[in-house]
């Protein structure tokens, strides 16, 4: 069994980005600049956004963090997005999700200029991805592709079972794994909360990608010997032995599943770190105007 080391892979990608940023700057180009909009004080979201901003510094990007209380109105948020769309200093920006209930997330996402949508959530980028046109790919699925590629995992003709159909992970992942590309060329089954007998599908899977936020959902009896298992879950579960009072648990019951796998991602330290690296990569693409020439 080989552990897919997301931390190490993310560092390698960030080093590549840092080298490219240094070269851009040496050649007189502007410093890539990512802005992040964060609404409210949700612990997970605050940590993610802080990590994104820190990662920007590490690779030599400029960054801006724009914070609002969770009482911010939709109109205020839309006005800020309009400013960011028009601000030539900003190459790309993200609005951290989830947003408070009184704000229409779809409306917010649709108000982002697709050329600055480095999360790849705007319908224009989603559509371009589906059609195989140059697009910003959402960071988590793109990070999983990087893991598969850098560990040279065969995907062609394999049966890939994706669990979870979110716009952020499951749905784009299923599309990318079926594309005529490497990684890709897999036969894909997309399972979700209405799937009858999930284990019937996962047992047939060469590659399982779990992204539902249900700790320990995938157990050893659901996994074929030699399978590749990618765990996107990062649910905070109470743990009195930890200083923070919680620990992160994946959708896969790691201890029992790991021994059956050829490759498996740990939680934490698997997919999570890749997500940040891919956001930086998209921001670099935005600065270089590679996607929308
Ligand atoms: N919430 C969970 N994942 C993400 C992400 O990749 N981007 C944003 N903006 N919000 C998220």
XYZ file of C-alpha atoms and ligand atoms in Angstrom:
304
model
C 0.000 0.000 0.000
C 1.323 3.405 -0.966
C 0.201 6.520 0.856
C -0.638 9.389 -1.517
C 1.228 12.213 0.184
C -0.764 15.348 -0.543
C 1.437 17.544 1.591
C 4.606 16.590 -0.272
C 2.878 16.835 -3.672
C 1.405 20.219 -2.778
C 4.835 21.490 -1.723
C 6.339 20.301 -5.005
C 3.643 22.160 -6.973
C 4.045 25.282 -4.842
C 7.817 25.219 -5.455
C 7.169 25.034 -9.201
C 4.771 27.981 -8.927
C 7.247 29.996 -6.823
C 9.964 29.463 -9.441
C 7.630 30.644 -12.186
C 6.552 33.701 -10.183
C 10.197 34.645 -9.595
C 10.808 34.406 -13.336
C 7.720 36.505 -14.142
C 8.850 39.197 -11.735
C 12.437 39.112 -13.067
C 11.001 39.714 -16.538
C 9.099 42.778 -15.351
C 5.627 41.299 -15.159
C 3.272 42.203 -12.342
C 3.010 40.079 -9.219
C 0.008 37.704 -9.406
C -2.666 38.857 -6.957
C -5.405 36.678 -5.418
C -8.243 38.166 -3.374
C -10.414 36.104 -1.033
C -13.813 37.164 0.264
C -14.849 35.568 3.555
C -18.258 36.051 5.151
C -18.767 35.158 8.824
C -16.670 33.213 11.314
C -17.192 29.521 10.510
C -14.100 27.772 11.924
C -13.426 25.631 8.862
C -13.850 28.495 6.404
C -11.620 30.850 8.435
C -8.860 28.206 8.507
C -9.155 27.453 4.782
C -9.048 31.104 3.783
C -6.151 31.898 6.114
C -4.229 28.966 4.629
C -4.951 30.229 1.116
C -3.625 33.698 1.980
C -0.512 32.242 3.668
C 0.154 30.052 0.632
C 0.026 33.152 -1.598
C 2.818 34.742 0.437
C 4.889 31.569 0.245
C 4.887 31.466 -3.571
C 5.398 35.215 -3.958
C 1.858 36.291 -4.846
C 0.137 39.361 -3.476
C -3.090 38.625 -1.643
C -6.044 40.475 -0.170
C -8.452 39.145 2.416
C -11.829 40.870 2.486
C -13.939 39.920 5.504
C -17.579 40.601 6.301
C -19.772 39.806 9.273
C -22.462 37.246 8.482
C -24.975 40.096 8.560
C -23.609 41.517 5.282
C -26.329 42.054 2.698
C -26.347 40.392 -0.692
C -26.221 43.831 -2.310
C -23.051 44.779 -0.397
C -21.404 41.545 -1.426
C -22.406 41.978 -5.086
C -21.016 45.529 -5.013
C -17.648 44.242 -3.715
C -17.566 41.595 -6.443
C -18.215 44.272 -9.046
C -15.232 46.226 -7.699
C -13.007 43.136 -7.764
C -14.132 42.363 -11.333
C -13.058 45.849 -12.392
C -9.855 46.125 -10.316
C -6.937 45.585 -12.696
C -4.573 44.826 -9.822
C -6.591 41.685 -8.936
C -5.933 38.719 -11.244
C -8.326 36.298 -9.587
C -10.597 36.050 -6.574
C -12.730 33.606 -4.644
C -15.774 33.921 -2.448
C -15.465 31.268 0.247
C -18.495 28.970 0.480
C -20.842 28.279 2.156
C -22.483 31.719 2.422
C -25.165 32.621 4.995
C -28.684 31.512 4.061
C -29.946 35.026 3.283
C -27.452 35.286 0.419
C -28.091 33.582 -2.909
C -24.825 31.729 -3.627
C -25.710 31.087 -7.264
C -26.286 34.786 -7.841
C -22.977 35.607 -6.167
C -21.064 33.050 -8.250
C -22.708 34.262 -11.459
C -21.656 37.831 -10.693
C -17.947 36.891 -10.752
C -16.151 37.669 -14.026
C -15.362 34.166 -15.423
C -11.869 35.414 -16.306
C -11.204 35.999 -12.595
C -13.123 32.947 -11.336
C -10.089 30.960 -10.140
C -12.370 28.584 -8.189
C -13.891 27.497 -11.510
C -17.417 27.720 -10.077
C -18.971 30.148 -12.604
C -21.336 28.401 -15.064
C -19.146 29.656 -17.915
C -16.132 27.803 -16.515
C -18.227 24.736 -15.657
C -19.630 24.680 -19.192
C -16.208 25.158 -20.758
C -14.820 22.320 -18.653
C -17.641 19.996 -19.755
C -17.127 20.994 -23.396
C -13.367 20.428 -23.164
C -12.503 24.106 -23.725
C -9.770 25.902 -21.751
C -11.269 26.668 -18.325
C -10.368 27.114 -14.694
C -10.861 23.673 -13.172
C -12.225 23.539 -9.622
C -9.297 23.098 -7.241
C -10.209 19.871 -5.454
C -10.901 17.748 -8.566
C -7.827 19.279 -10.250
C -5.759 18.377 -7.173
C -6.972 14.775 -7.317
C -5.946 14.593 -10.999
C -2.485 15.857 -9.973
C -2.168 13.123 -7.335
C -3.160 10.427 -9.851
C -0.729 11.833 -12.408
C 2.261 12.370 -10.133
C 1.931 8.871 -8.671
C 1.501 7.537 -12.240
C -1.731 5.729 -11.396
C -3.346 4.038 -14.414
C -6.889 5.319 -15.016
C -7.611 4.264 -18.613
C -10.371 1.660 -18.779
C -10.629 1.565 -14.988
C -13.937 1.717 -13.152
C -14.029 4.902 -11.091
C -16.805 5.248 -8.520
C -17.350 8.811 -7.329
C -19.456 9.171 -4.161
C -21.099 12.599 -3.860
C -22.448 14.906 -6.575
C -21.602 18.377 -5.252
C -20.829 21.175 -7.694
C -17.447 21.627 -5.985
C -16.126 18.050 -6.074
C -18.245 15.037 -7.067
C -19.944 16.348 -10.164
C -16.847 17.875 -11.852
C -14.739 14.889 -10.743
C -17.071 12.471 -12.518
C -16.828 14.500 -15.712
C -13.038 14.846 -15.604
C -12.427 11.141 -14.946
C -14.490 10.217 -18.028
C -12.661 12.622 -20.394
C -10.468 11.329 -23.195
C -7.294 12.313 -21.352
C -4.819 11.198 -18.738
C -5.822 11.079 -15.950
C -9.218 10.118 -17.318
C -10.527 7.599 -19.829
C -12.212 5.813 -16.927
C -15.664 4.279 -16.822
C -17.393 6.431 -14.229
C -20.249 5.692 -11.839
C -21.566 8.660 -9.864
C -23.178 7.577 -6.582
C -25.125 9.861 -4.239
C -27.615 9.884 -1.373
C -30.290 8.156 -3.459
C -28.038 5.341 -4.638
C -29.459 1.968 -3.645
C -26.796 -0.404 -2.239
C -23.706 1.804 -2.460
C -21.433 -1.140 -1.582
C -22.570 -2.967 -4.734
C -20.900 -0.203 -6.768
C -17.843 0.490 -4.635
C -16.933 -3.244 -4.592
C -16.613 -3.091 -8.384
C -14.435 0.019 -8.288
C -10.774 0.192 -9.272
C -10.769 3.810 -8.074
C -13.048 5.197 -5.341
C -13.339 8.948 -4.837
C -15.404 9.747 -1.730
C -16.664 13.308 -1.263
C -19.768 13.385 0.911
C -18.687 14.542 4.377
C -19.885 11.380 6.140
C -17.089 10.181 8.436
C -16.157 6.533 7.942
C -18.816 5.863 5.266
C -16.513 3.653 3.186
C -15.554 0.525 5.136
C -13.220 -2.361 4.272
C -16.024 -4.682 3.134
C -16.957 -2.110 0.457
C -13.514 -2.047 -1.156
C -11.952 -4.425 -3.699
C -8.397 -5.656 -3.076
C -5.876 -3.377 -4.787
C -8.255 -0.437 -5.205
C -7.110 3.198 -5.292
C -9.009 5.172 -2.639
C -9.194 8.960 -2.625
C -10.813 10.513 0.462
C -12.057 14.088 0.108
C -13.948 14.173 3.424
C -12.700 16.469 6.177
C -15.385 16.471 8.871
C -14.529 17.921 12.273
C -15.386 15.356 14.955
C -15.129 16.077 18.700
C -11.901 14.758 20.254
C -11.135 15.668 23.869
C -7.536 14.441 23.524
C -6.748 17.201 21.000
C -5.902 20.757 21.952
C -8.385 22.081 19.389
C -11.087 19.792 20.816
C -11.660 18.126 17.453
C -9.915 16.149 14.766
C -10.547 15.754 11.050
C -12.138 12.546 9.808
C -12.466 11.442 6.224
C -15.302 9.626 4.449
C -13.154 6.485 4.468
C -12.537 4.274 7.500
C -8.785 4.552 6.923
C -7.521 1.961 9.419
C -9.532 -0.920 7.983
C -9.530 0.156 4.318
C -5.819 1.031 3.954
C -4.573 -2.559 4.081
C -6.709 -3.515 1.053
C -5.591 -0.609 -1.136
C -2.833 -0.147 -3.672
C -2.952 3.618 -3.015
C -4.857 5.656 -0.436
C -4.953 9.288 0.702
C -4.682 10.057 4.428
C -6.911 12.619 6.178
C -5.516 15.129 6.882
C -2.555 15.458 4.512
C -4.128 13.901 1.418
C -6.391 15.834 -0.915
C -6.670 18.952 1.290
C -3.198 20.425 0.670
C -3.597 19.910 -3.097
C -6.665 22.130 -3.163
C -4.626 25.153 -2.162
C -1.854 24.358 -4.636
C -4.376 24.170 -7.489
C -5.998 27.461 -6.492
C -2.551 29.058 -6.724
C -2.015 27.407 -10.095
C -5.290 28.861 -11.371
C -4.286 32.284 -10.065
C -0.978 32.042 -11.918
C -2.919 31.119 -15.078
C -5.146 34.148 -14.511
C -2.138 36.434 -14.152
C -0.666 35.026 -17.366
C -4.104 35.229 -19.057
C -3.674 31.635 -20.213
C -7.279 30.466 -20.041
C -9.054 33.426 -21.643
C -6.525 34.767 -24.152
N -15.769 25.761 0.257
C -15.311 24.482 0.234
N -14.396 24.331 -0.742
C -14.290 25.529 -1.350
C -13.494 25.989 -2.430
O -12.704 25.269 -3.056
N -13.657 27.301 -2.753
C -14.523 28.112 -2.102
N -14.623 29.368 -2.514
N -15.285 27.705 -1.103
C -15.156 26.425 -0.729
